[in-house]
Short mmCIF file of C-alpha atoms in Angstrom, two decimals:
data_model
loop_
_atom_site.label_atom_id
_atom_site.label_comp_id
_atom_site.label_asym_id
_atom_site.label_seq_id
_atom_site.Cartn_x
_atom_site.Cartn_y
_atom_site.Cartn_z
CA MET A 55 0.00 0.00 0.00
CA ARG A 56 2.79 2.39 0.97
CA LYS A 57 4.64 1.65 -2.28
CA ALA A 58 1.46 2.33 -4.25
CA LEU A 59 0.99 5.68 -2.52
CA LEU A 60 4.61 6.58 -3.17
CA GLY A 61 4.10 5.69 -6.82
CA VAL A 62 1.05 7.96 -7.06
CA ALA A 63 2.94 10.77 -5.34
CA ALA A 64 5.85 10.39 -7.77
CA ALA A 65 3.48 10.45 -10.73
CA LEU A 66 1.78 13.59 -9.45
CA PHE A 67 5.18 15.19 -8.93
CA CYS A 68 6.16 14.43 -12.51
CA ILE A 69 2.88 15.89 -13.75
CA SER A 70 3.47 19.04 -11.72
CA LEU A 71 6.92 19.38 -13.26
CA ALA A 72 5.43 19.05 -16.71
CA HIS A 73 3.08 21.94 -15.96
CA ALA A 74 5.69 24.01 -14.15
CA GLN A 75 6.93 27.24 -15.57
CA THR A 76 8.81 30.27 -14.40
CA ASP A 77 7.29 33.73 -14.76
CA VAL A 78 9.87 36.45 -15.40
CA LEU A 79 9.30 40.19 -15.50
CA ILE A 80 11.06 41.81 -18.45
CA GLU A 81 11.65 45.53 -17.98
CA ILE A 82 13.66 47.58 -20.45
CA ASP A 83 14.56 51.24 -20.12
CA ARG A 84 13.83 52.67 -23.58
CA GLY A 85 16.16 55.63 -23.17
CA ARG A 86 13.45 58.27 -23.43
CA THR A 87 11.43 60.15 -20.84
CA GLU A 88 7.84 61.19 -20.27
CA GLY A 89 6.29 64.02 -18.29
CA VAL A 90 6.42 67.80 -18.60
CA PHE A 91 7.77 69.03 -15.27
CA THR A 92 9.06 65.76 -13.83
CA LYS A 93 10.84 63.60 -16.37
CA SER A 94 10.38 59.87 -15.79
CA PRO A 95 12.14 57.08 -17.68
CA VAL A 96 10.00 55.10 -20.10
CA PHE A 97 9.93 51.32 -19.68
CA GLN A 98 8.83 48.58 -22.05
CA ARG A 99 7.58 45.65 -19.98
CA ALA A 100 6.47 42.10 -20.63
CA ILE A 101 5.91 38.91 -18.64
CA LEU A 102 7.73 35.80 -19.83
CA ALA A 103 6.05 32.51 -18.90
CA LYS A 104 9.05 30.25 -19.38
CA PRO A 105 8.40 26.49 -19.67
CA ALA A 106 10.27 24.22 -17.28
CA LYS A 107 11.93 22.40 -20.17
CA PRO A 108 14.36 24.33 -22.43
CA THR A 109 12.80 25.63 -25.64
CA ASP A 110 13.78 27.88 -28.53
CA THR A 111 10.30 29.28 -29.31
CA ALA A 112 8.53 32.31 -27.85
CA LEU A 113 5.09 33.73 -28.65
CA LEU A 114 4.56 37.44 -27.97
CA TYR A 115 0.90 38.02 -27.10
CA PHE A 116 -0.89 41.37 -27.47
CA ARG A 117 -4.15 41.46 -25.54
CA GLY A 118 -7.55 42.68 -26.72
CA TYR A 119 -9.46 45.74 -25.51
CA PRO A 120 -8.45 47.98 -23.81
CA GLY A 121 -5.10 46.87 -25.19
CA ILE A 122 -2.91 48.29 -22.43
CA ALA A 123 -1.67 45.70 -19.93
CA ARG A 124 -0.24 48.10 -17.30
CA ILE A 125 2.29 45.49 -16.19
CA GLN A 126 4.16 46.20 -12.97
CA SER A 127 4.89 42.65 -11.77
CA VAL A 128 4.38 39.03 -12.81
CA ALA A 129 1.15 39.11 -10.78
CA ASP A 130 -0.37 41.03 -13.69
CA LYS A 131 -0.17 38.04 -16.04
CA GLN A 132 -3.56 36.37 -15.58
CA ARG A 133 -5.73 39.45 -16.01
CA ASN A 134 -3.99 40.24 -19.30
CA LEU A 135 -4.79 36.93 -20.95
CA GLN A 136 -8.15 36.51 -22.67
CA PRO A 137 -10.01 33.52 -21.18
CA PHE A 138 -9.23 31.19 -24.09
CA MET A 139 -5.52 31.87 -23.58
CA ARG A 140 -5.63 31.90 -19.79
CA MET A 141 -7.34 28.54 -19.38
CA ASN A 142 -5.00 26.86 -21.87
CA GLN A 143 -1.68 28.53 -21.10
CA HIS A 144 -0.36 25.27 -19.68
CA ILE A 145 -0.63 23.72 -23.16
CA PHE A 146 1.86 26.25 -24.52
CA ALA A 147 4.28 25.28 -21.74
CA GLU A 148 3.76 21.56 -22.32
CA GLU A 149 4.37 22.01 -26.05
CA GLY A 150 7.59 23.95 -25.49
CA ILE A 151 6.37 27.44 -26.33
CA ALA A 152 7.16 30.34 -24.02
CA LEU A 153 4.24 32.75 -23.73
CA VAL A 154 5.21 36.42 -23.48
CA ILE A 155 2.46 38.82 -22.38
CA MET A 156 3.27 42.18 -23.94
CA ASP A 157 2.46 45.66 -22.70
CA CYS A 158 2.50 49.12 -24.24
CA PRO A 159 5.49 51.18 -23.08
CA THR A 160 4.77 53.32 -20.05
CA ASP A 161 4.59 56.54 -22.10
CA GLN A 162 1.66 54.94 -23.95
CA TRP A 163 -0.40 54.01 -20.88
CA GLY A 164 -2.45 57.20 -21.05
CA ALA A 165 -4.98 58.27 -18.44
CA PRO A 166 -6.23 55.62 -16.01
CA GLY A 167 -9.73 54.36 -16.62
CA PRO A 168 -11.60 51.79 -18.70
CA ARG A 169 -11.29 53.64 -22.03
CA PRO A 170 -7.81 53.77 -23.59
CA THR A 171 -6.46 57.25 -24.32
CA ALA A 172 -3.06 56.09 -25.61
CA CYS A 173 -1.38 53.15 -27.37
CA LEU A 174 -3.77 53.76 -30.25
CA ASP A 175 -3.29 53.24 -33.98
CA GLY A 176 -0.82 56.08 -34.40
CA TYR A 177 1.60 54.35 -32.05
CA ARG A 178 0.79 50.74 -32.96
CA SER A 179 1.48 51.37 -36.66
CA SER A 180 4.71 53.24 -35.95
CA ARG A 181 8.37 52.32 -36.25
CA GLU A 182 8.71 53.27 -32.59
CA HIS A 183 6.37 50.41 -31.64
CA ALA A 184 8.46 48.02 -33.71
CA ASP A 185 11.63 49.28 -32.03
CA ASP A 186 10.11 48.89 -28.56
CA VAL A 187 9.14 45.30 -29.37
CA ARG A 188 12.60 44.69 -30.86
CA SER A 189 14.06 45.51 -27.45
CA VAL A 190 12.01 42.68 -25.91
CA ILE A 191 12.94 40.29 -28.71
CA ALA A 192 16.64 41.10 -28.17
CA ARG A 193 16.29 40.33 -24.46
CA LEU A 194 14.52 37.05 -25.23
CA ARG A 195 17.28 36.03 -27.64
CA ASP A 196 20.31 37.22 -25.68
CA GLU A 197 19.33 36.36 -22.11
CA HIS A 198 16.84 33.52 -22.50
CA GLY A 199 18.01 31.76 -25.66
CA PHE A 200 14.85 32.02 -27.78
CA SER A 201 15.70 31.90 -31.48
CA LYS A 202 12.18 31.52 -32.93
CA ILE A 203 9.88 34.46 -32.32
CA PHE A 204 6.19 34.68 -33.19
CA VAL A 205 3.76 37.53 -32.52
CA MET A 206 0.05 37.14 -31.83
CA GLY A 207 -2.71 39.69 -31.38
CA HIS A 208 -6.30 39.14 -30.36
CA SER A 209 -9.04 41.59 -31.38
CA MET A 210 -7.64 45.09 -30.65
CA GLY A 211 -4.22 43.46 -30.28
CA THR A 212 -4.27 42.57 -33.98
CA VAL A 213 -3.61 46.21 -34.81
CA SER A 214 -0.20 45.61 -33.25
CA SER A 215 0.33 42.11 -34.62
CA ARG A 216 -0.33 43.18 -38.22
CA TRP A 217 1.85 46.29 -38.16
CA LEU A 218 4.61 44.42 -36.35
CA ALA A 219 4.44 41.63 -38.93
CA LYS A 220 5.03 44.29 -41.59
CA ASN A 221 7.60 46.40 -39.77
CA LEU A 222 9.64 43.55 -38.25
CA GLY A 223 9.73 41.59 -41.51
CA SER A 224 11.96 38.52 -41.35
CA GLU A 225 13.08 39.36 -37.81
CA ILE A 226 10.16 37.20 -36.65
CA ASN A 227 9.19 33.68 -37.68
CA GLY A 228 5.49 34.32 -38.08
CA SER A 229 2.40 36.21 -36.94
CA ILE A 230 -1.04 35.15 -35.73
CA HIS A 231 -4.08 37.42 -35.97
CA SER A 232 -7.04 36.28 -33.88
CA ALA A 233 -10.53 37.81 -34.23
CA SER A 234 -9.01 40.70 -36.16
CA MET A 235 -10.48 44.19 -36.01
CA ASN A 236 -11.25 45.43 -39.50
CA ARG A 237 -13.96 48.02 -38.92
CA PRO A 238 -12.95 51.04 -36.84
CA SER A 239 -14.87 51.38 -33.60
CA ARG A 240 -16.77 54.55 -32.72
CA ASP A 241 -13.61 55.71 -30.95
CA GLY A 242 -11.50 55.16 -34.07
CA PHE A 243 -9.62 52.08 -32.87
CA ALA A 244 -8.28 50.05 -35.83
CA ASN A 245 -8.62 52.87 -38.36
CA SER A 246 -5.04 52.18 -39.52
CA VAL A 247 -5.76 48.66 -40.83
CA SER A 248 -8.33 49.65 -43.44
CA GLY A 249 -6.91 48.42 -46.73
CA PHE A 250 -3.88 46.91 -44.99
CA SER A 251 -1.62 45.13 -47.50
CA TYR A 252 -0.77 41.60 -46.41
CA ASP A 253 1.55 41.23 -49.41
CA THR A 254 4.07 43.38 -47.55
CA ILE A 255 4.47 40.81 -44.74
CA ALA A 256 7.62 38.71 -45.09
CA ALA A 257 7.09 35.96 -42.49
CA PRO A 258 4.26 33.36 -42.54
CA VAL A 259 0.83 34.56 -41.40
CA LEU A 260 -2.10 32.80 -39.72
CA HIS A 261 -5.60 34.20 -39.24
CA VAL A 262 -8.03 32.68 -36.72
CA HIS A 263 -11.70 33.66 -36.64
CA ASN A 264 -15.07 32.29 -35.57
CA GLU A 265 -17.40 32.25 -38.56
CA ASN A 266 -20.24 33.61 -36.39
CA ASP A 267 -18.25 36.32 -34.62
CA ALA A 268 -20.93 38.90 -33.75
CA CYS A 269 -18.66 41.77 -32.72
CA PRO A 270 -19.34 44.71 -35.12
CA SER A 271 -15.64 45.55 -35.43
CA THR A 272 -14.51 42.00 -36.25
CA PRO A 273 -16.69 40.56 -39.04
CA TYR A 274 -15.65 37.15 -40.33
CA SER A 275 -16.58 38.03 -43.92
CA ILE A 276 -13.81 40.63 -44.23
CA VAL A 277 -11.13 38.27 -42.91
CA LYS A 278 -12.33 35.48 -45.19
CA GLY A 279 -11.95 37.87 -48.11
CA TYR A 280 -8.23 38.49 -47.59
CA ALA A 281 -6.90 35.53 -45.58
CA GLY A 282 -7.02 32.92 -48.35
CA GLU A 283 -5.57 29.58 -47.29
CA ASN A 284 -4.05 31.07 -44.14
CA LEU A 285 -7.38 31.11 -42.28
CA VAL A 286 -8.49 28.84 -39.44
CA THR A 287 -12.29 29.02 -39.42
CA VAL A 288 -13.74 28.23 -36.01
CA ARG A 289 -17.24 26.74 -36.10
CA GLY A 290 -19.66 26.60 -33.18
CA GLY A 291 -19.23 27.61 -29.58
CA VAL A 292 -21.29 29.37 -26.93
CA PRO A 293 -22.72 32.78 -27.97
CA GLU A 294 -23.23 34.24 -24.48
CA GLY A 295 -22.19 37.55 -22.93
CA ASP A 296 -20.71 40.61 -24.62
CA PRO A 297 -20.38 39.91 -28.38
CA CYS A 298 -16.99 41.65 -28.28
CA GLY A 299 -15.95 40.25 -24.89
CA GLY A 300 -14.09 37.29 -23.50
CA THR A 301 -17.12 35.04 -23.04
CA HIS A 302 -18.57 34.87 -26.54
CA LEU A 303 -17.78 33.44 -29.99
CA HIS A 304 -15.50 36.44 -30.51
CA SER A 305 -13.17 34.82 -27.96
CA TYR A 306 -13.99 31.21 -28.92
CA GLN A 307 -16.10 30.29 -25.88
CA GLY A 308 -16.72 26.56 -26.09
CA ARG A 309 -13.86 26.07 -28.57
CA GLU A 310 -10.97 27.42 -26.50
CA GLU A 311 -8.67 24.41 -26.44
CA LEU A 312 -9.23 23.61 -30.11
CA VAL A 313 -8.13 27.13 -31.04
CA VAL A 314 -5.01 27.02 -28.88
CA ARG A 315 -3.98 23.61 -30.18
CA SER A 316 -4.51 24.75 -33.77
CA ILE A 317 -2.28 27.78 -33.18
CA ILE A 318 0.41 25.60 -31.62
CA SER A 319 0.20 23.13 -34.51
CA TRP A 320 0.76 25.95 -37.00
CA ILE A 321 3.72 27.33 -35.04
CA LYS A 322 5.34 23.90 -35.03
CA THR A 323 4.45 22.62 -38.52
CA ASN A 324 3.15 25.60 -40.55
CA LYS A 325 0.06 23.48 -41.23
CA VAL A 326 -3.26 25.35 -41.29
CA ASP A 327 -6.31 23.63 -39.82
CA ARG A 328 -8.79 25.16 -42.23
CA LEU A 329 -11.90 24.29 -40.19
CA ILE A 330 -12.14 23.37 -36.51
CA GLY A 331 -15.08 22.81 -34.17
CA GLU A 332 -17.38 20.86 -36.46
#
């Protein structure tokens, strides 16, 4: 009996190791300042969820609305992952992919409150944004040994992922655009991606979208029109809650694990699962 219990304990320990990861705060002084009377250094921050086993692949994740993570410590990780990413983050670790939760630099945090006043399209489409992200990529390569870098945006975060895919070129290994915004909101978010040219992107591209996404700013029909064979169409799910929120088809409720596994499969094999969730 005692041997059996020890065997169970050892098995559980091995399982816990498989799920284990180390969260690391990345903080980079960007060499510029903000403020009128009191000049404060500007920091680019991110949270690296590093798998227990060595890996060469990192996925930089840009969250959806309001798009600004306001990272100050690793404790800010969970609230900056959309539910479909949060509940399946262990799968990335198990599959040898480091998840990097990205923030806007501190001079793009804007005024506190639920509505973003900074880190909007003007910044996200800029070379400065690409340079700020380059600083994180350099840290990941030089200090953590990641040689394969992918970027991923969800909803509002796809404004960043698309412009970064263009402006970083072959410096990254690929980009993933999930529930992409293609119609500007009433506040003007995503106005920079109207007519965006995907032919200017050097690295492989994957689009992921629920065919019944009901969010007015993220219609499936527009993505289907430009994505071609690089589109994962998600079918079915649970259409409850805010149509543009985390608990709806817009964020793959009811199909969360299928979406994450399809993204991981593409990162590893470049194979597109054209239809999932049947």
